[in-house]
């Protein structure tokens, strides 16, 4: 019997003549966590889809539990003990927790009737194994995102999974939710389960992984034990060049006041939030998931109507708005948290996505001028280093980092004075992150004010000139950049009834 639960040997795969993977090999021992990292387009997802049976490799072989696996369907792969939890969770919102866990494999009585008692007992036992207290009768639609992810893990265990692949499991988690996920992973490892952990968040990889495999451009770069790596070395392996990941900063004095929000409340969690924004600064907004950060962004953008308070451009009390169209006209734009659902028309071309907000500039007598469109897209491509096959490529086929750049390009074409960035680097690889950071600083140098919301505290501290901390729908503290620490921000973000200013 091999000491490895999984061996993927010399895996190659191409699509329409484009090499996605070339001679990639990985090996996993039972009861360990393996980090799988690389920039967007490195081949991580393709490799895991081959493991899951969604794609068939052009060359190479898979040996699982000592047996060669070839030509198995996705269902047979699951039955063999391999489960993949994708970033976009595959749950049915209207069904209960128990029904989702055993979907397609429901326990039944001898006559074929659904055994509801066994269904809920089995689901409760799996959740208990994970240390989770959750009502198995609840519809998934009523769960938080973090709870839904835990249901996915329970679902994987219900399939008797010995190897679980987690694809960006922390992209939507923060704080205690993230600690809970890591606690569950440690518990699974103690039970002998093998975890392949895909993440762009390198701090998490160092925290949870035993070994790390790096892919770049479809090829294996290296596999090393985590204690033989440091952050700088791992970044260099991923991007193929030295990369100073210290957040870029420029020296500039605080500009004039450009925006004032006073006692802003909405029908959501947001209650009595006030802030001032200055020309050419990055104002960071920190807080736990559910603290009201996104709700504040939507209120500033006019997407959620105010129940009280005012939002105005400084020095001009007449310049206020009640909807996004008026906000855009006033020079304020929002790059939303969920770029695929709210920032892009993913089935439309890059060209259409970038020029939609400025149709008046690229039309004449109501007719689109293709040359004008091409000039706009080409300028955006060069300025933001957007990697695309052509301007007619559908946005859904771009990497996460390039999708984010398209959303940025779209709004920058409106020549805004204020840009709100909600999770600007979520799901973006380390190289693209650095490019986005540099772009933010370039916008600062042009006098554009930025409000940046982020769950990554190093990003908030590294990029912000000032930081506001939110808790339970309120702004509970302001922290000067030079005094900001992760511990201090977390304390404010989790303290009941907190109200403080650190400067």
Short mmCIF file of C-alpha atoms in Angstrom, two decimals:
data_model
loop_
_atom_site.label_atom_id
_atom_site.label_comp_id
_atom_site.label_asym_id
_atom_site.label_seq_id
_atom_site.Cartn_x
_atom_site.Cartn_y
_atom_site.Cartn_z
CA UNK A 1 0.00 0.00 0.00
CA UNK A 2 1.35 3.42 -0.99
CA UNK A 3 2.02 6.01 1.70
CA UNK A 4 0.08 8.51 -0.46
CA UNK A 5 -3.70 8.73 -0.59
CA UNK A 6 -3.48 10.64 -3.89
CA UNK A 7 -0.91 10.75 -6.68
CA UNK A 8 -1.56 12.84 -9.79
CA UNK A 9 1.32 12.04 -12.14
CA UNK A 10 2.38 14.04 -15.23
CA UNK A 11 -1.07 15.50 -15.83
CA UNK A 12 -1.45 17.48 -19.08
CA UNK A 13 -4.52 19.17 -20.54
CA UNK A 14 -5.13 21.56 -23.42
CA UNK A 15 -8.20 23.39 -24.68
CA UNK A 16 -8.44 24.26 -28.37
CA UNK A 17 -4.68 24.06 -28.69
CA UNK A 18 -3.99 26.17 -25.58
CA UNK A 19 -1.94 24.26 -22.98
CA UNK A 20 -3.69 24.57 -19.61
CA UNK A 21 -1.55 21.97 -17.79
CA UNK A 22 1.78 20.42 -18.70
CA UNK A 23 3.27 17.45 -16.81
CA UNK A 24 1.91 18.47 -13.40
CA UNK A 25 2.43 16.03 -10.53
CA UNK A 26 1.26 16.24 -6.92
CA UNK A 27 1.20 13.71 -4.09
CA UNK A 28 -0.81 13.86 -0.87
CA UNK A 29 -0.46 11.82 2.32
CA UNK A 30 -3.49 11.06 4.52
CA UNK A 31 -4.39 13.50 7.29
CA UNK A 32 -2.46 16.52 6.01
CA UNK A 33 -3.31 19.92 4.53
CA UNK A 34 -1.84 20.76 1.12
CA UNK A 35 -1.89 24.37 -0.06
CA UNK A 36 -2.34 24.78 -3.81
CA UNK A 37 -1.40 28.29 -4.93
CA UNK A 38 -0.66 30.26 -8.08
CA UNK A 39 -1.84 33.30 -9.97
CA UNK A 40 -5.18 33.27 -11.78
CA UNK A 41 -4.81 31.10 -14.86
CA UNK A 42 -2.03 29.02 -13.28
CA UNK A 43 -4.04 25.80 -13.75
CA UNK A 44 -5.26 25.15 -10.20
CA UNK A 45 -8.95 24.82 -11.09
CA UNK A 46 -8.24 22.75 -14.21
CA UNK A 47 -6.17 20.30 -12.17
CA UNK A 48 -8.90 19.93 -9.56
CA UNK A 49 -11.62 19.50 -12.21
CA UNK A 50 -9.59 16.64 -13.66
CA UNK A 51 -9.45 15.14 -10.17
CA UNK A 52 -13.22 15.60 -9.83
CA UNK A 53 -13.95 13.92 -13.18
CA UNK A 54 -15.30 17.11 -14.79
CA UNK A 55 -12.42 17.11 -17.30
CA UNK A 56 -10.41 14.23 -18.68
CA UNK A 57 -6.64 14.65 -18.83
CA UNK A 58 -4.88 14.40 -22.19
CA UNK A 59 -1.97 12.61 -20.51
CA UNK A 60 -0.93 11.37 -17.08
CA UNK A 61 -2.63 9.24 -14.48
CA UNK A 62 -4.39 9.48 -11.14
CA UNK A 63 -3.74 6.94 -8.38
CA UNK A 64 -6.13 7.17 -5.43
CA UNK A 65 -5.85 4.88 -2.43
CA UNK A 66 -3.34 2.81 -4.35
CA UNK A 67 -5.63 2.22 -7.35
CA UNK A 68 -5.36 3.79 -10.78
CA UNK A 69 -8.44 5.89 -11.58
CA UNK A 70 -9.36 6.20 -15.23
CA UNK A 71 -12.58 7.09 -17.00
CA UNK A 72 -14.63 7.50 -13.82
CA UNK A 73 -17.69 9.74 -13.85
CA UNK A 74 -18.07 12.63 -11.41
CA UNK A 75 -20.51 10.50 -9.39
CA UNK A 76 -18.07 7.59 -9.20
CA UNK A 77 -15.31 9.98 -8.09
CA UNK A 78 -17.52 11.19 -5.22
CA UNK A 79 -18.39 7.61 -4.27
CA UNK A 80 -14.67 6.80 -4.10
CA UNK A 81 -14.19 9.39 -1.32
CA UNK A 82 -13.16 12.59 -3.13
CA UNK A 83 -15.23 15.74 -2.58
CA UNK A 84 -14.68 19.25 -3.94
CA UNK A 85 -16.19 22.34 -2.34
CA UNK A 86 -16.18 25.09 -4.93
CA UNK A 87 -16.03 28.80 -4.19
CA UNK A 88 -19.59 29.22 -5.50
CA UNK A 89 -21.49 26.95 -3.14
CA UNK A 90 -23.74 24.28 -4.71
CA UNK A 91 -26.71 24.34 -2.34
CA UNK A 92 -30.45 24.58 -2.97
CA UNK A 93 -31.70 27.65 -1.04
CA UNK A 94 -35.30 26.50 -0.53
CA UNK A 95 -34.32 23.09 0.82
CA UNK A 96 -33.46 22.45 4.46
CA UNK A 97 -29.98 21.91 5.86
CA UNK A 98 -30.63 18.16 6.15
CA UNK A 99 -32.04 17.89 2.61
CA UNK A 100 -29.00 19.67 1.17
CA UNK A 101 -26.55 17.48 3.05
CA UNK A 102 -28.08 14.26 1.68
CA UNK A 103 -29.35 15.61 -1.65
CA UNK A 104 -29.60 12.67 -4.10
CA UNK A 105 -28.70 10.17 -1.37
CA UNK A 106 -31.65 10.54 0.99
CA UNK A 107 -32.29 7.66 3.43
CA UNK A 108 -35.48 5.83 2.59
CA UNK A 109 -37.73 3.18 4.06
CA UNK A 110 -37.90 -0.24 2.45
CA UNK A 111 -40.83 0.85 0.27
CA UNK A 112 -38.88 3.87 -1.07
CA UNK A 113 -40.54 6.53 1.10
CA UNK A 114 -38.24 9.25 2.43
CA UNK A 115 -37.12 8.51 6.00
CA UNK A 116 -37.29 11.99 7.50
CA UNK A 117 -36.19 10.84 10.96
CA UNK A 118 -33.03 9.21 9.61
CA UNK A 119 -32.41 12.22 7.33
CA UNK A 120 -32.34 14.69 10.21
CA UNK A 121 -30.54 12.37 12.61
CA UNK A 122 -27.82 11.75 10.04
CA UNK A 123 -27.45 15.48 9.32
CA UNK A 124 -27.31 16.30 13.04
CA UNK A 125 -24.63 13.64 13.58
CA UNK A 126 -22.46 15.10 10.79
CA UNK A 127 -22.85 18.65 12.10
CA UNK A 128 -22.02 17.42 15.60
CA UNK A 129 -18.86 15.78 14.20
CA UNK A 130 -17.86 19.26 13.00
CA UNK A 131 -18.81 20.89 16.30
CA UNK A 132 -21.61 22.90 14.68
CA UNK A 133 -24.93 23.71 16.37
CA UNK A 134 -27.41 24.22 13.53
CA UNK A 135 -31.13 23.46 13.13
CA UNK A 136 -31.32 20.82 10.38
CA UNK A 137 -34.87 21.96 9.51
CA UNK A 138 -33.78 25.48 8.57
CA UNK A 139 -33.93 26.40 4.87
CA UNK A 140 -30.44 27.15 3.52
CA UNK A 141 -31.74 30.56 2.37
CA UNK A 142 -31.93 31.61 6.04
CA UNK A 143 -28.30 30.76 6.78
CA UNK A 144 -25.35 33.09 6.74
CA UNK A 145 -22.73 32.54 4.05
CA UNK A 146 -20.40 31.05 6.66
CA UNK A 147 -23.07 28.60 7.80
CA UNK A 148 -23.74 27.57 4.21
CA UNK A 149 -20.09 26.74 3.78
CA UNK A 150 -20.21 24.55 6.87
CA UNK A 151 -23.20 22.74 5.37
CA UNK A 152 -21.08 22.07 2.27
CA UNK A 153 -18.38 20.53 4.47
CA UNK A 154 -20.99 18.36 6.23
CA UNK A 155 -22.27 17.34 2.79
CA UNK A 156 -18.75 16.24 1.84
CA UNK A 157 -18.50 14.16 5.03
CA UNK A 158 -21.87 12.55 4.27
CA UNK A 159 -20.25 11.22 1.12
CA UNK A 160 -17.59 9.54 3.28
CA UNK A 161 -14.93 11.80 1.83
CA UNK A 162 -11.35 10.98 2.72
CA UNK A 163 -10.02 13.82 0.56
CA UNK A 164 -11.70 17.23 0.45
CA UNK A 165 -10.68 20.02 -1.92
CA UNK A 166 -11.59 23.51 -0.68
CA UNK A 167 -11.48 26.16 -3.42
CA UNK A 168 -11.07 29.64 -1.90
CA UNK A 169 -13.11 28.66 1.19
CA UNK A 170 -12.27 31.87 3.06
CA UNK A 171 -13.09 34.38 0.31
CA UNK A 172 -16.32 35.34 2.06
CA UNK A 173 -15.29 34.82 5.67
CA UNK A 174 -13.55 36.93 8.30
CA UNK A 175 -12.80 37.01 12.00
CA UNK A 176 -14.44 34.30 14.13
CA UNK A 177 -15.94 32.63 11.05
CA UNK A 178 -12.45 32.10 9.65
CA UNK A 179 -11.23 30.73 12.98
CA UNK A 180 -14.16 28.31 12.99
CA UNK A 181 -13.27 27.10 9.48
CA UNK A 182 -9.65 26.49 10.51
CA UNK A 183 -10.80 24.69 13.64
CA UNK A 184 -12.94 22.38 11.53
CA UNK A 185 -10.08 21.73 9.12
CA UNK A 186 -7.82 20.80 12.05
CA UNK A 187 -10.52 18.48 13.39
CA UNK A 188 -10.91 16.78 9.99
CA UNK A 189 -7.16 16.29 9.72
CA UNK A 190 -7.12 14.66 13.17
CA UNK A 191 -9.77 12.27 11.83
CA UNK A 192 -7.48 11.33 8.94
CA UNK A 193 -9.10 13.44 6.22
CA UNK A 194 -6.76 14.98 3.63
CA UNK A 195 -7.39 18.61 2.63
CA UNK A 196 -6.28 20.38 -0.55
CA UNK A 197 -6.64 24.09 0.23
CA UNK A 198 -6.71 26.57 -2.67
CA UNK A 199 -6.34 30.20 -1.64
CA UNK A 200 -4.98 33.58 -2.73
CA UNK A 201 -4.62 34.56 0.93
CA UNK A 202 -1.05 33.57 1.68
CA UNK A 203 -1.35 34.23 5.42
CA UNK A 204 -3.95 31.45 5.57
CA UNK A 205 -1.74 29.07 3.61
CA UNK A 206 1.07 29.59 6.14
CA UNK A 207 -1.39 29.12 8.99
CA UNK A 208 -3.09 25.92 7.84
CA UNK A 209 -0.93 24.05 5.29
CA UNK A 210 1.66 21.33 5.89
CA UNK A 211 2.98 21.50 2.32
CA UNK A 212 2.49 23.95 -0.54
CA UNK A 213 2.40 23.26 -4.27
CA UNK A 214 2.92 26.21 -6.62
CA UNK A 215 1.62 26.26 -10.20
CA UNK A 216 2.44 28.88 -12.83
CA UNK A 217 1.23 28.99 -16.45
CA UNK A 218 0.01 25.40 -16.22
CA UNK A 219 3.30 23.98 -14.96
CA UNK A 220 4.52 22.78 -11.59
CA UNK A 221 6.98 25.25 -10.08
CA UNK A 222 7.72 23.56 -6.77
CA UNK A 223 6.32 21.63 -3.81
CA UNK A 224 7.82 22.37 -0.40
CA UNK A 225 7.02 21.80 3.27
CA UNK A 226 5.62 24.98 4.74
CA UNK A 227 8.52 25.31 7.19
CA UNK A 228 10.89 25.65 4.23
CA UNK A 229 9.07 28.70 2.87
CA UNK A 230 8.62 32.33 3.80
CA UNK A 231 6.16 34.78 2.29
CA UNK A 232 8.68 36.51 0.03
CA UNK A 233 9.90 33.19 -1.40
CA UNK A 234 6.36 31.93 -2.00
CA UNK A 235 5.38 35.14 -3.79
CA UNK A 236 8.48 34.89 -6.00
CA UNK A 237 7.63 31.27 -6.89
CA UNK A 238 4.06 32.27 -7.80
CA UNK A 239 4.75 35.29 -9.97
CA UNK A 240 8.12 34.22 -11.39
CA UNK A 241 9.85 37.41 -10.34
CA UNK A 242 10.76 39.22 -7.13
CA UNK A 243 7.78 41.21 -5.91
CA UNK A 244 7.88 43.76 -3.13
CA UNK A 245 4.53 43.10 -1.52
CA UNK A 246 4.85 46.12 0.76
CA UNK A 247 1.84 48.21 -0.11
CA UNK A 248 2.83 51.12 -2.37
CA UNK A 249 2.59 54.52 -0.77
CA UNK A 250 2.99 58.05 -2.06
CA UNK A 251 3.70 61.15 -0.05
CA UNK A 252 0.83 63.57 -0.21
CA UNK A 253 -0.88 66.00 2.10
CA UNK A 254 -4.55 65.70 2.93
CA UNK A 255 -6.56 67.55 0.28
CA UNK A 256 -9.74 69.52 0.57
CA UNK A 257 -12.96 68.02 1.90
CA UNK A 258 -14.98 66.43 -0.94
CA UNK A 259 -17.78 64.41 0.70
CA UNK A 260 -19.74 64.59 3.93
CA UNK A 261 -22.12 61.90 5.24
CA UNK A 262 -24.07 62.87 8.37
CA UNK A 263 -26.02 60.40 10.57
CA UNK A 264 -26.84 58.11 7.64
CA UNK A 265 -29.32 55.29 8.29
CA UNK A 266 -31.14 52.88 5.97
CA UNK A 267 -33.65 50.04 6.32
CA UNK A 268 -30.67 47.67 6.51
CA UNK A 269 -28.31 47.35 9.49
CA UNK A 270 -26.82 50.82 8.86
CA UNK A 271 -27.57 53.25 11.71
CA UNK A 272 -26.32 56.80 12.20
CA UNK A 273 -23.06 56.57 10.24
CA UNK A 274 -21.07 59.76 9.65
CA UNK A 275 -17.85 60.31 7.75
CA UNK A 276 -15.77 62.89 5.92
CA UNK A 277 -13.74 62.14 2.79
CA UNK A 278 -10.85 64.23 1.48
CA UNK A 279 -9.41 64.70 -1.99
CA UNK A 280 -6.64 62.25 -2.91
CA UNK A 281 -6.93 60.02 0.17
CA UNK A 282 -7.80 56.36 0.73
CA UNK A 283 -10.30 56.02 3.55
CA UNK A 284 -10.33 52.41 4.74
CA UNK A 285 -13.48 50.83 6.18
CA UNK A 286 -12.83 47.82 8.42
CA UNK A 287 -15.15 45.53 10.35
CA UNK A 288 -16.37 41.97 10.55
CA UNK A 289 -18.66 40.39 8.00
CA UNK A 290 -22.15 41.75 8.69
CA UNK A 291 -20.90 44.92 10.41
CA UNK A 292 -22.54 47.19 7.81
CA UNK A 293 -19.57 47.98 5.57
CA UNK A 294 -21.27 47.03 2.28
CA UNK A 295 -24.50 48.66 3.46
CA UNK A 296 -22.57 51.91 3.99
CA UNK A 297 -21.16 51.68 0.46
CA UNK A 298 -24.63 51.11 -0.99
CA UNK A 299 -26.01 54.06 0.97
CA UNK A 300 -23.23 56.38 -0.23
CA UNK A 301 -23.91 55.25 -3.80
CA UNK A 302 -27.67 55.79 -3.52
CA UNK A 303 -28.45 52.08 -4.01
CA UNK A 304 -30.21 51.88 -0.62
CA UNK A 305 -32.52 54.81 0.18
CA UNK A 306 -31.79 56.76 3.34
CA UNK A 307 -34.27 56.68 6.20
CA UNK A 308 -32.39 59.54 7.84
CA UNK A 309 -29.25 61.61 7.40
CA UNK A 310 -27.67 63.34 4.42
CA UNK A 311 -24.89 62.71 1.90
CA UNK A 312 -23.54 65.73 0.07
CA UNK A 313 -20.52 66.96 -1.82
CA UNK A 314 -18.58 69.34 0.40
CA UNK A 315 -19.13 73.00 -0.25
CA UNK A 316 -22.21 72.41 -2.36
CA UNK A 317 -25.26 71.46 -0.34
CA UNK A 318 -27.25 71.27 -3.56
CA UNK A 319 -25.20 68.31 -4.79
CA UNK A 320 -26.90 65.30 -3.25
CA UNK A 321 -28.47 62.18 -4.78
CA UNK A 322 -31.05 59.52 -4.07
CA UNK A 323 -30.13 56.87 -6.65
CA UNK A 324 -27.01 55.48 -8.37
CA UNK A 325 -27.60 57.37 -11.61
CA UNK A 326 -27.53 60.69 -9.76
CA UNK A 327 -24.46 59.59 -7.79
CA UNK A 328 -22.59 58.76 -10.99
CA UNK A 329 -23.62 62.10 -12.46
CA UNK A 330 -22.23 63.78 -9.33
CA UNK A 331 -18.90 62.00 -9.74
CA UNK A 332 -19.24 59.08 -7.30
CA UNK A 333 -18.99 55.45 -8.45
CA UNK A 334 -19.03 52.03 -6.74
CA UNK A 335 -16.98 48.95 -7.59
CA UNK A 336 -19.18 46.36 -5.85
CA UNK A 337 -18.22 43.42 -3.66
CA UNK A 338 -19.71 40.84 -6.04
CA UNK A 339 -18.29 41.83 -9.42
CA UNK A 340 -19.91 38.94 -11.30
CA UNK A 341 -23.46 39.65 -10.12
CA UNK A 342 -23.38 43.43 -9.70
CA UNK A 343 -20.33 44.77 -11.53
CA UNK A 344 -20.32 43.03 -14.90
CA UNK A 345 -22.53 41.66 -17.62
CA UNK A 346 -20.46 38.48 -17.73
CA UNK A 347 -22.00 37.11 -20.94
CA UNK A 348 -21.25 40.36 -22.80
CA UNK A 349 -17.91 41.45 -24.24
CA UNK A 350 -15.20 43.47 -22.56
CA UNK A 351 -15.96 46.21 -25.08
CA UNK A 352 -19.61 46.46 -24.04
CA UNK A 353 -18.86 46.33 -20.32
CA UNK A 354 -16.32 49.15 -20.46
CA UNK A 355 -18.32 51.49 -22.70
CA UNK A 356 -21.82 51.01 -21.22
CA UNK A 357 -21.58 53.98 -18.80
CA UNK A 358 -20.33 56.33 -21.54
CA UNK A 359 -22.59 55.45 -24.47
CA UNK A 360 -23.13 59.12 -25.25
CA UNK A 361 -19.40 59.46 -25.96
CA UNK A 362 -19.21 56.49 -28.33
CA UNK A 363 -22.46 57.06 -30.28
CA UNK A 364 -23.40 59.51 -32.97
CA UNK A 365 -27.03 60.09 -33.91
CA UNK A 366 -27.87 57.01 -31.83
CA UNK A 367 -25.40 54.75 -33.70
CA UNK A 368 -22.44 53.14 -31.96
CA UNK A 369 -19.11 54.23 -33.37
CA UNK A 370 -16.88 51.15 -33.35
CA UNK A 371 -13.70 53.16 -33.77
CA UNK A 372 -14.52 55.29 -30.73
CA UNK A 373 -15.28 52.13 -28.73
CA UNK A 374 -12.01 50.53 -29.80
CA UNK A 375 -10.04 53.60 -28.74
CA UNK A 376 -11.65 53.60 -25.28
CA UNK A 377 -11.06 49.87 -24.74
CA UNK A 378 -7.47 49.99 -26.00
CA UNK A 379 -6.67 52.92 -23.73
CA UNK A 380 -8.18 51.06 -20.75
CA UNK A 381 -6.30 47.88 -21.67
CA UNK A 382 -2.97 49.69 -21.66
CA UNK A 383 -3.62 51.84 -18.59
CA UNK A 384 -4.85 48.96 -16.40
CA UNK A 385 -2.79 46.14 -18.01
CA UNK A 386 -5.92 44.12 -18.81
CA UNK A 387 -5.08 40.71 -20.24
CA UNK A 388 -7.72 39.64 -22.79
CA UNK A 389 -7.84 37.79 -26.08
CA UNK A 390 -9.67 40.70 -27.72
CA UNK A 391 -12.17 43.44 -26.93
CA UNK A 392 -14.91 41.02 -28.02
CA UNK A 393 -14.00 38.38 -25.44
CA UNK A 394 -16.85 37.70 -23.01
CA UNK A 395 -16.09 39.01 -19.52
CA UNK A 396 -16.88 35.65 -17.93
CA UNK A 397 -13.77 34.13 -19.52
CA UNK A 398 -11.36 36.63 -17.97
CA UNK A 399 -9.43 35.83 -14.79
CA UNK A 400 -10.72 37.33 -11.53
CA UNK A 401 -8.07 40.03 -11.55
CA UNK A 402 -8.83 41.06 -15.13
CA UNK A 403 -12.57 41.08 -14.44
CA UNK A 404 -11.91 43.49 -11.58
CA UNK A 405 -9.82 45.68 -13.86
CA UNK A 406 -12.68 45.81 -16.38
CA UNK A 407 -15.07 47.01 -13.64
CA UNK A 408 -12.53 49.66 -12.64
CA UNK A 409 -12.00 50.67 -16.27
CA UNK A 410 -15.73 51.06 -16.80
CA UNK A 411 -16.12 53.51 -13.93
CA UNK A 412 -12.88 55.39 -14.55
CA UNK A 413 -14.21 56.28 -18.00
CA UNK A 414 -16.86 58.41 -16.24
CA UNK A 415 -14.02 60.57 -14.77
CA UNK A 416 -15.18 60.23 -11.15
CA UNK A 417 -14.03 62.36 -8.22
CA UNK A 418 -14.83 59.60 -5.68
CA UNK A 419 -14.44 55.82 -6.08
CA UNK A 420 -15.84 53.32 -3.57
CA UNK A 421 -14.04 49.97 -3.72
CA UNK A 422 -15.83 47.14 -1.91
CA UNK A 423 -13.40 44.19 -1.48
CA UNK A 424 -11.27 45.33 -4.46
CA UNK A 425 -8.89 42.33 -4.38
CA UNK A 426 -11.23 39.49 -3.40
CA UNK A 427 -10.41 36.38 -5.44
CA UNK A 428 -7.50 38.18 -7.10
CA UNK A 429 -4.01 36.68 -7.24
CA UNK A 430 -1.01 38.31 -5.62
CA UNK A 431 0.40 39.78 -8.84
CA UNK A 432 -2.92 41.39 -9.85
CA UNK A 433 -3.37 42.67 -6.29
CA UNK A 434 -0.14 44.61 -6.54
CA UNK A 435 -1.26 46.12 -9.85
CA UNK A 436 -4.58 47.20 -8.31
CA UNK A 437 -2.75 48.75 -5.36
CA UNK A 438 -0.52 50.74 -7.73
CA UNK A 439 -3.58 51.88 -9.67
CA UNK A 440 -5.22 53.09 -6.45
CA UNK A 441 -2.15 55.17 -5.66
CA UNK A 442 -2.14 56.59 -9.18
CA UNK A 443 -5.77 57.65 -8.68
CA UNK A 444 -4.77 59.32 -5.41
CA UNK A 445 -2.04 61.24 -7.22
CA UNK A 446 -4.70 62.51 -9.63
CA UNK A 447 -6.74 63.79 -6.68
CA UNK A 448 -9.40 61.07 -6.74
CA UNK A 449 -10.71 60.14 -3.29
CA UNK A 450 -11.16 56.43 -2.54
CA UNK A 451 -13.28 54.64 0.04
CA UNK A 452 -11.90 51.11 0.39
CA UNK A 453 -13.76 48.32 2.17
CA UNK A 454 -11.76 45.16 2.81
CA UNK A 455 -11.85 42.05 5.00
CA UNK A 456 -8.05 41.76 4.74
CA UNK A 457 -6.66 43.82 7.60
CA UNK A 458 -3.09 43.96 6.24
CA UNK A 459 -4.59 45.48 3.09
CA UNK A 460 -6.63 48.02 5.06
CA UNK A 461 -3.63 49.04 7.18
CA UNK A 462 -1.18 49.01 4.28
CA UNK A 463 -3.26 51.07 1.84
CA UNK A 464 -5.38 53.43 3.95
CA UNK A 465 -4.54 56.98 5.02
CA UNK A 466 -7.25 56.78 7.68
CA UNK A 467 -9.34 53.83 8.87
CA UNK A 468 -12.93 53.81 10.11
CA UNK A 469 -14.05 50.71 12.03
CA UNK A 470 -17.64 49.48 11.87
CA UNK A 471 -19.55 47.33 14.31
CA UNK A 472 -23.27 46.47 14.22
CA UNK A 473 -24.14 49.07 11.59
CA UNK A 474 -22.27 51.92 13.27
CA UNK A 475 -18.90 53.58 12.83
CA UNK A 476 -17.32 52.90 16.22
CA UNK A 477 -13.81 54.19 15.79
CA UNK A 478 -11.32 56.09 13.67
CA UNK A 479 -7.70 54.92 13.54
CA UNK A 480 -4.77 56.88 12.14
CA UNK A 481 -2.73 54.82 9.69
CA UNK A 482 0.49 55.14 11.67
CA UNK A 483 -1.24 53.82 14.81
CA UNK A 484 -3.20 51.02 13.17
CA UNK A 485 -2.70 47.42 14.25
CA UNK A 486 -4.72 44.32 13.44
CA UNK A 487 -5.34 43.66 17.13
CA UNK A 488 -6.58 47.19 17.73
CA UNK A 489 -8.96 47.13 14.77
CA UNK A 490 -10.34 43.71 15.71
CA UNK A 491 -10.92 44.90 19.28
CA UNK A 492 -12.99 47.84 18.04
CA UNK A 493 -14.81 45.70 15.47
CA UNK A 494 -15.91 43.14 18.06
CA UNK A 495 -16.48 45.28 21.15
CA UNK A 496 -20.15 45.64 22.11
CA UNK A 497 -21.16 49.28 22.15
CA UNK A 498 -17.68 50.39 21.14
CA UNK A 499 -17.14 54.04 20.40
CA UNK A 500 -13.60 55.36 20.23
CA UNK A 501 -11.05 57.34 18.28
CA UNK A 502 -7.40 56.42 18.05
CA UNK A 503 -5.06 59.05 16.65
#
